[in-house]
Amino acid sequence: PAPLATAAQVRTLFSNVQAIRNTNRMLLTQVRTRVGQWDARSLLGDVFVRMADFFKIYIEYANNYDAAHDELDGLLAADESGDAFVRFCEAMEARDQLDLGLEDLLIMPVQRLPRYVMLLETLLKYTPAAHPDHTPLTNAVSKFQEISQLVNDTNREVEQRRLVFEVEKAVVWRDGHEPGIVAPHRIFERHAACDVYLPAENRRRACTLFLFNDLVLLTVTDERTRSSRHLVGPPGAASSPTPAADTVLLHHATVSLRTARIARIADQKTASKKSDDITNALVLIDVQASLSTSNNQHILCFASAEERDVLLAQVEDCKSETIHVMVSREIV
């Protein structure tokens, strides 16, 4: 019979889980040995300190988790052999008397490091300061917190890089503007709903702003579709920037933060209707574009002053980091 999954699919599903299992077995063996010889002055923290660096292998698993999840979805969707893969998973669940499916099991290694941190913090909490294990446990908590944060940060950066591809695919690019936001150094920071004021038309138009670590991408909605605010998830760094199926985002402008200027501007009445007044606004000036075009200023209006100020602070942070990286490269 044909295999339920290819060797490549199995590798994608389970990544380095065997190495993770072996690492945890090593830790268990050392803990059991120490507990078997336990007395009032025994240590446990030093075991975790010695083993801590081995747990960096969780970074590889965490980085692969989204690919594993997608692979599992694909196997379940493409099961054309009479639900054989599904039946196999159900049989394994029944054999091991688990109330967990394969999807539940795949997430468990990602959750393991925070649980070790909680365990060590509990041990430290009930260990007197004068006990010889207090310092080793303190060091163990610090090391496992550091590794857990490293895994989280690495996983977050992988997701932020993936979202750059998602945004590029979601945008309809204007003639003469080839898709070009994907770059090795670029990461997605957040998206925000606003209006862009169009001076030539004396009106505001719904806009979605995508902020990356080194540029701002402005898109407007194809006015034959719904508002650009209809995105999957609310605006913010943690939400998906993918537009809803009935929304078409048109490229409006791309502004490099290396040469951009951004500032608040005062509210202004326009000659048009009240809803087109300039309120809670920022002006984003594309200094680089001013050399070749007069259309270098983008007035962005937000629903509130708070939303405007949050976005301004994040853009300034990204600008500062971009300039710092540029200066560092020049020094090197």
Short mmCIF file of N, CA, C and O in Angstrom, two decimals, residues 188-247:
data_model
loop_
_atom_site.label_atom_id
_atom_site.label_comp_id
_atom_site.label_asym_id
_atom_site.label_seq_id
_atom_site.Cartn_x
_atom_site.Cartn_y
_atom_site.Cartn_z
N PHE A 188 7.73 42.85 8.84
CA PHE A 188 6.46 43.54 9.04
C PHE A 188 6.33 43.98 10.49
O PHE A 188 6.61 43.22 11.40
N GLU A 189 5.91 45.22 10.70
CA GLU A 189 5.71 45.72 12.05
C GLU A 189 4.23 45.81 12.43
O GLU A 189 3.82 45.31 13.46
N ARG A 190 3.42 46.45 11.58
CA ARG A 190 1.99 46.59 11.87
C ARG A 190 1.27 47.17 10.67
O ARG A 190 1.89 47.64 9.72
N HIS A 191 -0.06 47.11 10.70
CA HIS A 191 -0.85 47.85 9.73
C HIS A 191 -1.82 48.74 10.49
O HIS A 191 -2.13 48.49 11.66
N ALA A 192 -2.28 49.80 9.84
CA ALA A 192 -3.18 50.75 10.48
C ALA A 192 -4.18 51.28 9.46
O ALA A 192 -3.84 51.53 8.30
N ALA A 193 -5.41 51.45 9.90
CA ALA A 193 -6.45 52.04 9.06
C ALA A 193 -6.42 53.55 9.21
O ALA A 193 -6.32 54.07 10.32
N CYS A 194 -6.50 54.25 8.11
CA CYS A 194 -6.54 55.71 8.13
C CYS A 194 -7.18 56.19 6.84
O CYS A 194 -7.69 55.38 6.06
N ASP A 195 -7.19 57.50 6.62
CA ASP A 195 -7.60 58.07 5.33
C ASP A 195 -6.43 58.87 4.79
O ASP A 195 -5.71 59.52 5.55
N VAL A 196 -6.25 58.81 3.49
CA VAL A 196 -5.25 59.67 2.86
C VAL A 196 -5.99 60.83 2.19
O VAL A 196 -7.01 60.63 1.52
N TYR A 197 -5.51 62.04 2.45
CA TYR A 197 -6.14 63.23 1.85
C TYR A 197 -5.54 63.45 0.46
O TYR A 197 -4.32 63.47 0.28
N LEU A 198 -6.43 63.57 -0.52
CA LEU A 198 -6.02 63.76 -1.91
C LEU A 198 -6.24 65.22 -2.31
O LEU A 198 -7.38 65.63 -2.58
N PRO A 199 -5.20 66.05 -2.31
CA PRO A 199 -5.36 67.49 -2.58
C PRO A 199 -5.99 67.78 -3.94
O PRO A 199 -6.81 68.69 -4.07
N ALA A 200 -5.64 66.99 -4.94
CA ALA A 200 -6.16 67.25 -6.28
C ALA A 200 -7.67 67.06 -6.34
O ALA A 200 -8.37 67.70 -7.14
N GLU A 201 -8.19 66.18 -5.49
CA GLU A 201 -9.63 65.90 -5.47
C GLU A 201 -10.32 66.54 -4.27
O GLU A 201 -11.54 66.47 -4.15
N ASN A 202 -9.53 67.17 -3.40
CA ASN A 202 -10.04 67.83 -2.20
C ASN A 202 -10.94 66.91 -1.37
O ASN A 202 -12.02 67.30 -0.91
N ARG A 203 -10.47 65.67 -1.17
CA ARG A 203 -11.24 64.72 -0.38
C ARG A 203 -10.33 63.68 0.25
O ARG A 203 -9.16 63.56 -0.11
N ARG A 204 -10.91 62.93 1.21
CA ARG A 204 -10.20 61.84 1.85
C ARG A 204 -10.61 60.51 1.21
O ARG A 204 -11.73 60.36 0.73
N ARG A 205 -9.67 59.58 1.22
CA ARG A 205 -9.95 58.25 0.69
C ARG A 205 -9.44 57.21 1.68
O ARG A 205 -8.35 57.35 2.24
N ALA A 206 -10.23 56.16 1.88
CA ALA A 206 -9.84 55.11 2.82
C ALA A 206 -8.49 54.52 2.43
O ALA A 206 -8.22 54.24 1.26
N CYS A 207 -7.64 54.35 3.44
CA CYS A 207 -6.26 53.92 3.21
C CYS A 207 -5.86 52.89 4.25
O CYS A 207 -6.31 52.94 5.40
N THR A 208 -5.04 51.96 3.85
CA THR A 208 -4.41 51.05 4.80
C THR A 208 -2.91 51.27 4.74
O THR A 208 -2.32 51.20 3.65
N LEU A 209 -2.33 51.57 5.87
CA LEU A 209 -0.89 51.82 5.98
C LEU A 209 -0.22 50.55 6.51
O LEU A 209 -0.66 49.99 7.52
N PHE A 210 0.81 50.11 5.81
CA PHE A 210 1.60 48.97 6.26
C PHE A 210 2.98 49.50 6.67
O PHE A 210 3.69 50.10 5.85
N LEU A 211 3.32 49.27 7.91
CA LEU A 211 4.62 49.73 8.43
C LEU A 211 5.58 48.55 8.52
O LEU A 211 5.28 47.53 9.13
N PHE A 212 6.74 48.71 7.88
CA PHE A 212 7.82 47.74 7.97
C PHE A 212 8.98 48.39 8.72
O PHE A 212 8.93 49.58 9.05
N ASN A 213 10.01 47.63 8.99
CA ASN A 213 11.10 48.18 9.78
C ASN A 213 11.86 49.29 9.06
O ASN A 213 12.55 50.08 9.70
N ASP A 214 11.70 49.39 7.73
CA ASP A 214 12.46 50.41 7.01
C ASP A 214 11.65 51.16 5.95
O ASP A 214 12.21 51.96 5.21
N LEU A 215 10.35 50.90 5.85
CA LEU A 215 9.55 51.65 4.90
C LEU A 215 8.08 51.64 5.30
O LEU A 215 7.64 50.84 6.12
N VAL A 216 7.34 52.58 4.68
CA VAL A 216 5.89 52.66 4.84
C VAL A 216 5.27 52.40 3.47
O VAL A 216 5.68 53.00 2.46
N LEU A 217 4.30 51.51 3.44
CA LEU A 217 3.54 51.23 2.22
C LEU A 217 2.12 51.72 2.42
O LEU A 217 1.45 51.35 3.39
N LEU A 218 1.66 52.60 1.53
CA LEU A 218 0.30 53.12 1.59
C LEU A 218 -0.53 52.48 0.48
O LEU A 218 -0.10 52.45 -0.68
N THR A 219 -1.70 51.97 0.85
CA THR A 219 -2.61 51.40 -0.13
C THR A 219 -3.98 52.04 0.02
O THR A 219 -4.37 52.44 1.12
N VAL A 220 -4.70 52.15 -1.07
CA VAL A 220 -6.08 52.62 -1.03
C VAL A 220 -6.97 51.51 -1.55
O VAL A 220 -6.52 50.60 -2.25
N THR A 221 -8.25 51.59 -1.20
CA THR A 221 -9.19 50.57 -1.60
C THR A 221 -9.74 50.84 -2.98
O THR A 221 -10.06 51.99 -3.32
N ASP A 222 -9.84 49.81 -3.77
CA ASP A 222 -10.60 49.92 -5.01
C ASP A 222 -12.03 50.27 -4.61
O ASP A 222 -12.67 49.50 -3.90
N GLU A 223 -12.50 51.43 -5.00
CA GLU A 223 -13.77 51.92 -4.47
C GLU A 223 -14.98 51.15 -4.97
O GLU A 223 -16.11 51.40 -4.56
N ARG A 224 -14.74 50.16 -5.81
CA ARG A 224 -15.83 49.25 -6.18
C ARG A 224 -15.97 48.12 -5.17
O ARG A 224 -16.86 47.31 -5.23
N THR A 225 -15.01 48.07 -4.20
CA THR A 225 -15.06 47.04 -3.17
C THR A 225 -15.31 47.70 -1.83
O THR A 225 -15.46 48.91 -1.73
N ARG A 226 -15.31 46.88 -0.80
CA ARG A 226 -15.56 47.40 0.54
C ARG A 226 -14.34 48.16 1.06
O ARG A 226 -13.28 48.19 0.46
N SER A 227 -14.51 48.73 2.26
CA SER A 227 -13.47 49.56 2.87
C SER A 227 -12.22 48.77 3.15
O SER A 227 -12.25 47.58 3.46
N SER A 228 -11.07 49.44 3.05
CA SER A 228 -9.80 48.79 3.38
C SER A 228 -9.70 48.43 4.84
O SER A 228 -8.79 47.73 5.26
N ARG A 229 -10.63 48.93 5.64
CA ARG A 229 -10.61 48.56 7.05
C ARG A 229 -11.08 47.12 7.26
O ARG A 229 -11.00 46.59 8.34
N HIS A 230 -11.65 46.50 6.23
CA HIS A 230 -12.09 45.12 6.35
C HIS A 230 -10.91 44.19 6.14
O HIS A 230 -10.76 43.55 5.11
N LEU A 231 -10.04 44.15 7.12
CA LEU A 231 -8.88 43.27 7.10
C LEU A 231 -9.14 42.11 8.04
O LEU A 231 -10.03 42.17 8.88
N VAL A 232 -8.37 41.04 7.89
CA VAL A 232 -8.49 39.92 8.79
C VAL A 232 -7.79 40.26 10.09
O VAL A 232 -6.58 40.31 10.16
N GLY A 233 -8.56 40.54 11.12
CA GLY A 233 -8.00 40.93 12.40
C GLY A 233 -7.91 42.45 12.51
O GLY A 233 -7.83 43.15 11.51
N PRO A 234 -7.89 42.98 13.73
CA PRO A 234 -7.81 44.42 13.93
C PRO A 234 -6.43 44.95 13.62
O PRO A 234 -5.46 44.18 13.61
N PRO A 235 -6.29 46.25 13.33
CA PRO A 235 -4.96 46.81 13.09
C PRO A 235 -4.05 46.59 14.29
O PRO A 235 -4.49 46.65 15.43
N GLY A 236 -2.78 46.34 14.02
CA GLY A 236 -1.83 46.18 15.11
C GLY A 236 -0.72 45.24 14.72
O GLY A 236 -0.79 44.55 13.72
N ALA A 237 0.31 45.19 15.56
CA ALA A 237 1.50 44.41 15.23
C ALA A 237 1.23 42.92 15.24
O ALA A 237 1.87 42.16 14.53
N ALA A 238 0.31 42.47 16.10
CA ALA A 238 0.11 41.04 16.28
C ALA A 238 -0.92 40.45 15.34
O ALA A 238 -1.12 39.25 15.31
N SER A 239 -1.61 41.26 14.57
CA SER A 239 -2.69 40.75 13.74
C SER A 239 -2.25 40.54 12.31
O SER A 239 -1.29 41.13 11.83
N SER A 240 -2.98 39.68 11.62
CA SER A 240 -2.67 39.42 10.22
C SER A 240 -3.05 40.62 9.37
O SER A 240 -4.12 41.18 9.53
N PRO A 241 -2.18 41.03 8.41
CA PRO A 241 -2.50 42.17 7.57
C PRO A 241 -3.21 41.77 6.28
O PRO A 241 -3.35 42.56 5.39
N THR A 242 -3.63 40.50 6.17
CA THR A 242 -4.23 40.03 4.94
C THR A 242 -5.63 40.60 4.77
O THR A 242 -6.44 40.51 5.67
N PRO A 243 -5.95 41.18 3.61
CA PRO A 243 -7.28 41.75 3.42
C PRO A 243 -8.34 40.68 3.28
O PRO A 243 -8.05 39.55 2.91
N ALA A 244 -9.58 41.05 3.57
CA ALA A 244 -10.69 40.14 3.36
C ALA A 244 -10.84 39.86 1.87
O ALA A 244 -10.35 40.60 1.02
N ALA A 245 -11.52 38.77 1.56
CA ALA A 245 -11.60 38.31 0.17
C ALA A 245 -12.25 39.33 -0.76
O ALA A 245 -11.96 39.37 -1.94
N ASP A 246 -13.16 40.16 -0.23
CA ASP A 246 -13.87 41.11 -1.08
C ASP A 246 -13.22 42.49 -1.10
O ASP A 246 -13.82 43.46 -1.53
N THR A 247 -11.99 42.60 -0.62
CA THR A 247 -11.29 43.88 -0.58
C THR A 247 -10.11 43.85 -1.54
O THR A 247 -9.34 42.91 -1.55
#
